[in-house]
Short mmCIF file of C-alpha atoms in Angstrom, two decimals:
data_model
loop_
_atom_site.label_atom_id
_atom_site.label_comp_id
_atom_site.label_asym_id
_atom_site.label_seq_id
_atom_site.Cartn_x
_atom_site.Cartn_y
_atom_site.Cartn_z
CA UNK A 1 11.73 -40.13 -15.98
CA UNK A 2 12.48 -41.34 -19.57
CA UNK A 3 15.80 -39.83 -21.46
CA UNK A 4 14.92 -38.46 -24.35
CA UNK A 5 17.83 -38.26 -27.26
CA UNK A 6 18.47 -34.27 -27.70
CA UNK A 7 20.45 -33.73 -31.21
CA UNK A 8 19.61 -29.67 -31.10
CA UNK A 9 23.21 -27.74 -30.01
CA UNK A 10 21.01 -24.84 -28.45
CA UNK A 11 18.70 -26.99 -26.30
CA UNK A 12 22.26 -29.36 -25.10
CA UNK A 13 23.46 -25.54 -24.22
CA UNK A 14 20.57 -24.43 -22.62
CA UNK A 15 20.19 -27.42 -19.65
CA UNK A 16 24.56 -28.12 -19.72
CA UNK A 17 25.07 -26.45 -15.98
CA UNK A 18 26.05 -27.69 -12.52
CA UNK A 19 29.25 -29.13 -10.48
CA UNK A 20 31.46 -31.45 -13.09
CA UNK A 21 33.79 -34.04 -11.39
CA UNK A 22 37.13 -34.34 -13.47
CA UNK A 23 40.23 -36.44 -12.30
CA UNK A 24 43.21 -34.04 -12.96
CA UNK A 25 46.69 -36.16 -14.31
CA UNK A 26 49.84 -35.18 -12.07
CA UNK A 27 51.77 -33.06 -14.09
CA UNK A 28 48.73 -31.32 -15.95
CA UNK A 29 47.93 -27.61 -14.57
CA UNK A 30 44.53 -27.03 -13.38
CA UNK A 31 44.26 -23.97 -16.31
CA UNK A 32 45.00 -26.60 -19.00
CA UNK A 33 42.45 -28.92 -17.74
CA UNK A 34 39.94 -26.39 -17.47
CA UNK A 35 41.08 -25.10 -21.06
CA UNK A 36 40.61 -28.96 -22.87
CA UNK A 37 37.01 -29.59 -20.99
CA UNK A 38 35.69 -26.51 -22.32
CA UNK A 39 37.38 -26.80 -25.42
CA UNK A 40 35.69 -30.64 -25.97
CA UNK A 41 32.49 -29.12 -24.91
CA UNK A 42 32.42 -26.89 -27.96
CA UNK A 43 33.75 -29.18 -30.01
CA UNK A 44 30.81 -31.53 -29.32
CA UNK A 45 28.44 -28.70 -29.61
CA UNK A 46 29.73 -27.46 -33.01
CA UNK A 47 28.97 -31.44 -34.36
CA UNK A 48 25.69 -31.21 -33.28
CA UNK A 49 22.28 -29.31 -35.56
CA UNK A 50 22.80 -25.96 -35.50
CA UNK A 51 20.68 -23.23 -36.17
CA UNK A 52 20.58 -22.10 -39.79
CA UNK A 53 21.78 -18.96 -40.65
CA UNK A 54 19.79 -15.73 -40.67
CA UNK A 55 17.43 -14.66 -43.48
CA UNK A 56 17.75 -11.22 -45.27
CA UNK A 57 14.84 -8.96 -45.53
CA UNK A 58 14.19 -8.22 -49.37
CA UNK A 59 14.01 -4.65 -49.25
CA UNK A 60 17.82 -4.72 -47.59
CA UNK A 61 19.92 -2.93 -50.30
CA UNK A 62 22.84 -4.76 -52.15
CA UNK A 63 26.54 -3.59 -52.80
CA UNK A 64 27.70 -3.74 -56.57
CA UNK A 65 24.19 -2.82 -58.13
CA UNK A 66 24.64 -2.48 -61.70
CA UNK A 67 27.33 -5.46 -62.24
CA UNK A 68 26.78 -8.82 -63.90
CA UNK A 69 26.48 -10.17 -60.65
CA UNK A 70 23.65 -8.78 -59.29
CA UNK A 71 21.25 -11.57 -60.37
CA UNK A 72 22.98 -14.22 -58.30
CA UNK A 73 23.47 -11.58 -55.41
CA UNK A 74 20.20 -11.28 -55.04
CA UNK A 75 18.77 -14.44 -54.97
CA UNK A 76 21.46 -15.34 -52.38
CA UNK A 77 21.09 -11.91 -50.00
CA UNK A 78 17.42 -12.55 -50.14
CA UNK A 79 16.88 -15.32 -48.79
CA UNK A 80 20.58 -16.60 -46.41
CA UNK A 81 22.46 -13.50 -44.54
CA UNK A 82 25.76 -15.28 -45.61
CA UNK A 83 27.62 -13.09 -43.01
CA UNK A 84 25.90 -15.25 -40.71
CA UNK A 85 26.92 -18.80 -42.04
CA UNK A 86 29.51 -21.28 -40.64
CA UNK A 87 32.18 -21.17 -43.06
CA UNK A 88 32.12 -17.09 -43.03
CA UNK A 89 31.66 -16.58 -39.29
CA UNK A 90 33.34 -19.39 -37.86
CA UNK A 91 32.07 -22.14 -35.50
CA UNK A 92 28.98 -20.93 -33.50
CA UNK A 93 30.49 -22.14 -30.42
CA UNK A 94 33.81 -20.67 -28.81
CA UNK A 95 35.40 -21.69 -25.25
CA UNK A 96 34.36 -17.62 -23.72
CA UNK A 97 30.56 -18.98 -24.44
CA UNK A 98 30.60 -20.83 -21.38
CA UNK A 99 31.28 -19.67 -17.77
CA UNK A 100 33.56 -22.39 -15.44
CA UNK A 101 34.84 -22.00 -12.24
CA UNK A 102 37.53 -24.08 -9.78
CA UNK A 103 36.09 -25.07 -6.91
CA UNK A 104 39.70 -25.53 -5.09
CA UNK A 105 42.37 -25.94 -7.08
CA UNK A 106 44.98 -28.52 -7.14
CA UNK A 107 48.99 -28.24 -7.54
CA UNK A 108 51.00 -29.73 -10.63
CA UNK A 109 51.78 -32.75 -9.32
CA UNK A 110 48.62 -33.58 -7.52
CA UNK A 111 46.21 -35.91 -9.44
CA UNK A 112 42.65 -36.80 -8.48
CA UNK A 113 39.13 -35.42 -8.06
CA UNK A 114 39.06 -31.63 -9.53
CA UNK A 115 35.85 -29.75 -9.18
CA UNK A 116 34.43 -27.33 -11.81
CA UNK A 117 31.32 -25.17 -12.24
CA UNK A 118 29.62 -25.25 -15.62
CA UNK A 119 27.06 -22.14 -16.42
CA UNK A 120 24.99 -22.03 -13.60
CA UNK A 121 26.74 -24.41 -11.45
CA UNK A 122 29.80 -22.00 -11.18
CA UNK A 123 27.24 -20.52 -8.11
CA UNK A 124 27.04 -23.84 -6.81
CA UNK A 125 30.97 -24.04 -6.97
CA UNK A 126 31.42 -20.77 -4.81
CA UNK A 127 28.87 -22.10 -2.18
CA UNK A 128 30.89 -25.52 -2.15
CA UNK A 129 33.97 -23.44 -1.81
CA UNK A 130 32.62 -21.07 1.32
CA UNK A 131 31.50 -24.39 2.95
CA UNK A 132 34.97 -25.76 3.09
CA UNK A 133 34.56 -29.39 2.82
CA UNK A 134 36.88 -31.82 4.13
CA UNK A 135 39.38 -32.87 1.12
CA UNK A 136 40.64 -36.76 1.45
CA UNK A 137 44.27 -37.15 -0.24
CA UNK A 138 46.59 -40.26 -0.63
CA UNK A 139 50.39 -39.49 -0.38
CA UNK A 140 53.09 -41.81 -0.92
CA UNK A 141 56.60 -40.83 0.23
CA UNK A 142 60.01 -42.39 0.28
CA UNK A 143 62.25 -42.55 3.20
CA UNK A 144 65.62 -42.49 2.47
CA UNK A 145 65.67 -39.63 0.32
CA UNK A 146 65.33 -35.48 0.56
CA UNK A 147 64.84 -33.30 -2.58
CA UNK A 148 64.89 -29.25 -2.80
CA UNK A 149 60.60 -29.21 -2.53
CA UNK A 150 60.17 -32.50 -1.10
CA UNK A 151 59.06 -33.63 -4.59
CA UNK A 152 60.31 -36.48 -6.73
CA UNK A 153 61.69 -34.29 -9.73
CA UNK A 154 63.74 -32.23 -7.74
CA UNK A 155 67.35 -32.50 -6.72
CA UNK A 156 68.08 -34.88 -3.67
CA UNK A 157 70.14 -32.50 -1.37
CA UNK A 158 70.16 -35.21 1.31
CA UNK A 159 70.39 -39.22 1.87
CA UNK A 160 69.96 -41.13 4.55
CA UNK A 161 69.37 -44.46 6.23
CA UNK A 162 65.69 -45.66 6.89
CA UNK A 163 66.41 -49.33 8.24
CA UNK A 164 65.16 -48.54 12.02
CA UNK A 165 61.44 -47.10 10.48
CA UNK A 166 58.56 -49.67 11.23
CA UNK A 167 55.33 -49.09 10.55
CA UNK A 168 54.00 -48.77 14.14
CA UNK A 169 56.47 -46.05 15.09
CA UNK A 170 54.75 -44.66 11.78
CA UNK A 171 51.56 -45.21 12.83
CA UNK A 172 52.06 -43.73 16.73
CA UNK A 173 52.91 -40.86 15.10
CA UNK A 174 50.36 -40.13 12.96
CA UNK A 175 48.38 -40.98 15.76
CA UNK A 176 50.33 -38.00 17.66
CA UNK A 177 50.20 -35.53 15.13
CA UNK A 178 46.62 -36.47 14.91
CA UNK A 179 45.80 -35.40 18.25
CA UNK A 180 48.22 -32.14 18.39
CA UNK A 181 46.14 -31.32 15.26
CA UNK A 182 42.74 -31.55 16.84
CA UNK A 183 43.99 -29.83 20.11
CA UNK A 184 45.68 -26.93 18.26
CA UNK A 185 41.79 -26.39 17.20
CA UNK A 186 40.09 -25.69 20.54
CA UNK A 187 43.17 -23.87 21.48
CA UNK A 188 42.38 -21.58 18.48
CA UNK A 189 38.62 -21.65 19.97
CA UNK A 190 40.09 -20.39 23.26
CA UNK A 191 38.39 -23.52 25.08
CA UNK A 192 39.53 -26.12 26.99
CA UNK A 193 39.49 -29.55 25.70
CA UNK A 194 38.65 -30.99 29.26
CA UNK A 195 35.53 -29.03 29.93
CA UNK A 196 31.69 -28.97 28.90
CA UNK A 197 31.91 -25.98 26.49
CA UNK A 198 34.31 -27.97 24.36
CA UNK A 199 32.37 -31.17 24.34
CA UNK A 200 29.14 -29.23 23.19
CA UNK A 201 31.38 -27.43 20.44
CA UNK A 202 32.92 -31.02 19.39
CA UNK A 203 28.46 -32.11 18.97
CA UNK A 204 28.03 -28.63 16.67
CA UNK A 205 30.40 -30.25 14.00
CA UNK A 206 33.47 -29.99 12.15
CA UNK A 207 35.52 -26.56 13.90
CA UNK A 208 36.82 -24.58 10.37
CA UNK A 209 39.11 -21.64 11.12
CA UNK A 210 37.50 -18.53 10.05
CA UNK A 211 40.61 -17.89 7.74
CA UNK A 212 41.13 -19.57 4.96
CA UNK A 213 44.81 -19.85 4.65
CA UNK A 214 45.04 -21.53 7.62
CA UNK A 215 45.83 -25.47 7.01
CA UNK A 216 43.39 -27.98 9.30
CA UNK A 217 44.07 -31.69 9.66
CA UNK A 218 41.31 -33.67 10.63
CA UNK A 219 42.20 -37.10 10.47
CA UNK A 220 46.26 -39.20 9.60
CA UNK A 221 46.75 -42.56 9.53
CA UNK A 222 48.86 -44.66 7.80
CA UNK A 223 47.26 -47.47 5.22
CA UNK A 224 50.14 -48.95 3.34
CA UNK A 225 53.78 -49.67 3.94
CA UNK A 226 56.28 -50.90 1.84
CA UNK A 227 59.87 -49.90 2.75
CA UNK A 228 60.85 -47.57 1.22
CA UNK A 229 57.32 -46.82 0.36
CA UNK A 230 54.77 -46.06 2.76
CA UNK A 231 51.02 -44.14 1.60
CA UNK A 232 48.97 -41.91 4.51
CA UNK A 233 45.64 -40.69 4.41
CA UNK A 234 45.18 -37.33 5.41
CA UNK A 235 41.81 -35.90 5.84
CA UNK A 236 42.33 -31.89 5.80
CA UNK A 237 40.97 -28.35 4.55
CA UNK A 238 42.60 -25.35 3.32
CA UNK A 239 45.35 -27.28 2.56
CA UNK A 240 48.08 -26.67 0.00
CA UNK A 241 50.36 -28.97 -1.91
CA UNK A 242 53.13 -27.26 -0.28
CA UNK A 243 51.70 -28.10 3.14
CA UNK A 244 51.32 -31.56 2.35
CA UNK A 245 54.60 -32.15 0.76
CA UNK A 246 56.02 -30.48 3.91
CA UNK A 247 54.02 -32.69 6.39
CA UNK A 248 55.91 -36.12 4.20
CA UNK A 249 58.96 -34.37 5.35
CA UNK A 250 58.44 -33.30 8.74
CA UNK A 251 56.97 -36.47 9.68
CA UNK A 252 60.28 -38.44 8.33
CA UNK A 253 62.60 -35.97 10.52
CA UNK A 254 60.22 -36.98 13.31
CA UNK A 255 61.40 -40.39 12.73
CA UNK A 256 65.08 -39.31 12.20
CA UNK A 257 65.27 -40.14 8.71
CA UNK A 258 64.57 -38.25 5.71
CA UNK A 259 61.68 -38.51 3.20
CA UNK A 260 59.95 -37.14 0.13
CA UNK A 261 56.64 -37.28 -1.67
CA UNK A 262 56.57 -38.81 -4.67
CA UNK A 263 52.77 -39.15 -4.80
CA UNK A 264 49.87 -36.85 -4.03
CA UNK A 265 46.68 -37.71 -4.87
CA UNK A 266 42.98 -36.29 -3.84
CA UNK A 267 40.60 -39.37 -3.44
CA UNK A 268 37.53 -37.37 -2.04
CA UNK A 269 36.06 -34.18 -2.15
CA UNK A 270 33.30 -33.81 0.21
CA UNK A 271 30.51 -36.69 -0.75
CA UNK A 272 32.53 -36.46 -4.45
CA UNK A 273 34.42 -39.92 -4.60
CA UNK A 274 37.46 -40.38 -6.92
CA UNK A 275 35.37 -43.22 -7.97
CA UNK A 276 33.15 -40.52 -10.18
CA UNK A 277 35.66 -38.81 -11.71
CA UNK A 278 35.66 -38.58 -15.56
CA UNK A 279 38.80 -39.99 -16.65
CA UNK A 280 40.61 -38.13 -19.56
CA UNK A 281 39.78 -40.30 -22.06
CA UNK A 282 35.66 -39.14 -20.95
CA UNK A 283 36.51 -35.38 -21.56
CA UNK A 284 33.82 -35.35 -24.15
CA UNK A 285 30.71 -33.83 -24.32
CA UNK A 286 28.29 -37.38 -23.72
CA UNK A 287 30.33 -37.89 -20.64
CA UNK A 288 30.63 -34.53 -19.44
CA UNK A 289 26.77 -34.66 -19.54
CA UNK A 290 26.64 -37.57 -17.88
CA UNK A 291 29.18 -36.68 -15.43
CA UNK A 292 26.70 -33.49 -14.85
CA UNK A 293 23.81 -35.33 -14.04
CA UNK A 294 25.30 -37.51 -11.73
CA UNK A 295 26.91 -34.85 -9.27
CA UNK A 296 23.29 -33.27 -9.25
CA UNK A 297 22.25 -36.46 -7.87
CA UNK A 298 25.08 -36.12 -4.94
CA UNK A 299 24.22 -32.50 -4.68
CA UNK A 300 20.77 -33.56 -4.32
CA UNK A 301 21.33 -36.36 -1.66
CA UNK A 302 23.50 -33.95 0.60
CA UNK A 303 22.42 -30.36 0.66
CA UNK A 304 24.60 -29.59 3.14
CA UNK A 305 27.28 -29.66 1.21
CA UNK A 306 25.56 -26.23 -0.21
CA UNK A 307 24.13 -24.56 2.85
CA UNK A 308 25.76 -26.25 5.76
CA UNK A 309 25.73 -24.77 9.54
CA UNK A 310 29.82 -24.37 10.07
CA UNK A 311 31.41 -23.83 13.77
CA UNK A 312 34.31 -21.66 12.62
CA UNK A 313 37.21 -21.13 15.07
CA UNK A 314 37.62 -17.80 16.43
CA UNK A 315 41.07 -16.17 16.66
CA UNK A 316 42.13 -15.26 19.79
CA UNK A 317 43.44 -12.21 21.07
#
């Protein structure tokens, strides 16, 4: 289908809807983002046509009859309602015209993909968000070093040394947590991993807990190291920064060292890739369009990701 150039404000209004893809800075909160996207949309709506303003009956009656300026009143009032112009009622656009909701949201010092509903996607966003989709995050931490909340612009309460940490004791236990993770699961279920009923509930899918605030890791491994450096992947729902933070530190005690995260960052959402984030310097309203249009693609390629069969776990009494 051919793209057609639209230059009207009220017909960009009328089809801007759907799930936008933004990549959120570290150290930007999630209500500020939200604030500058809408505000950018307006502002590229307000430079576009607008409407002209309203016209006046001729029988409407005019203030100040009998004063030299009723000539120039009433060729004005008769034909442009000047109440309704630009410069008296100020730009036709405003940031409360448009509906947006947070699909999940992201802490301060997490960076990476951030989903919003515009308009009629912000349905769209609460089915995404019942569905629970497996979130894909990149953290760096730093052995050698503990901080009050694990974080790198906190106060280091603790040092300590990191010489004896490889990256296959690393690895084996990721690989442990991995599997404590994934048996804590069918525990939850009330089934036991070695038998038939579990292997048909493994075949069903991905097992969500039924409540949301409890954290799930599906899949750790480490992909980089560089001491004192050393990135994991962490594939996970209903997680918090917090949680992840925590799990940098945790991991590092399990290695008899200390450690703290001094990157977080959410590469995947689902089937939406970092890769198609809009980058801040794209947080106008061509790219937000385009941005739009492509996540209605995604949407379009993986319905599930709307109205998707879950196997949640069932608590047990």
């Amino acid at each position: 289908m051919a793209l057609t150039k639209v230059y009207d404000s009220a017909t960009v209004l009328k089809h801007l809807g759907g799930i936008l893809n933004i990549y959120k800075p570290a150290g930007m909160k999630v209500k500020h983002v939200r604030n500058a996207i809408l505000s950018n949309i307006c502002k590229g709506l307000n430079e576009m046509k607008q409407r002209e303003p309203r016209k006046l009956p001729e029988n409407k009656p005019l203030l100040g009859t009998g004063t030299a300026a009723d000539p120039v009143l009433h060729n004005i009032a008769g034909h442009t309602d000047l109440s309704d112009h630009v410069l008296s009622a100020g730009p036709r656009y405003l940031p409360r015209d448009l509906s947006c909701a947070t699909v999940t949201s992201l802490g301060d010092h997490t960076s990476g993909v951030l989903l919003f509903g515009i308009n009629r996607g912000t349905g769209q966003a609460t089915s995404i968000r019942k569905n629970r989709p497996v979130r894909v995050y990149h953290i760096t931490g730093c052995l050698g070093s503990a901080t009050e909340t694990h974080l790198p612009d906190s106060r280091v309460t603790i040092r300590s040394n990191h010489r004896h940490v490889s990256a296959d004791r690393i690895s084996g236990l990721a690989a442990s947590m991995q599997a404590s993770h994934q048996r804590k699961m069918f525990e939850l279920c009330g089934v036991d991993l070695q038998t038939q009923e579990a292997y048909e509930l493994a075949c069903r899918g991905l097992l969500r807990p039924a409540d949301d605030s409890l954290p799930v890791v599906y899949g750790l491994k480490l992909i980089h190291f560089d001491r004192p450096n050393f990135t994991m992947e962490v594939h996970a729902i209903n997680e918090t920064q917090e949680y992840l933070v925590a799990l940098v530190h945790d991991m590092a005690l399990e290695l008899r060292t200390v450690a703290h995260c001094s990157h977080l960052r959410c590469v995947r959402h689902g089937h939406f890739d970092v890769k198609d984030s809009l980058l801040r310097h794209s947080w106008h309203l061509p790219g937000i369009i385009k941005n739009l249009r492509h996540q209605r693609d995604i949407l379009r390629a993986h319905p599930q990701l709307l109205r998707q069969q879950q196997v949640e776990l069932q608590a047990t009494s």
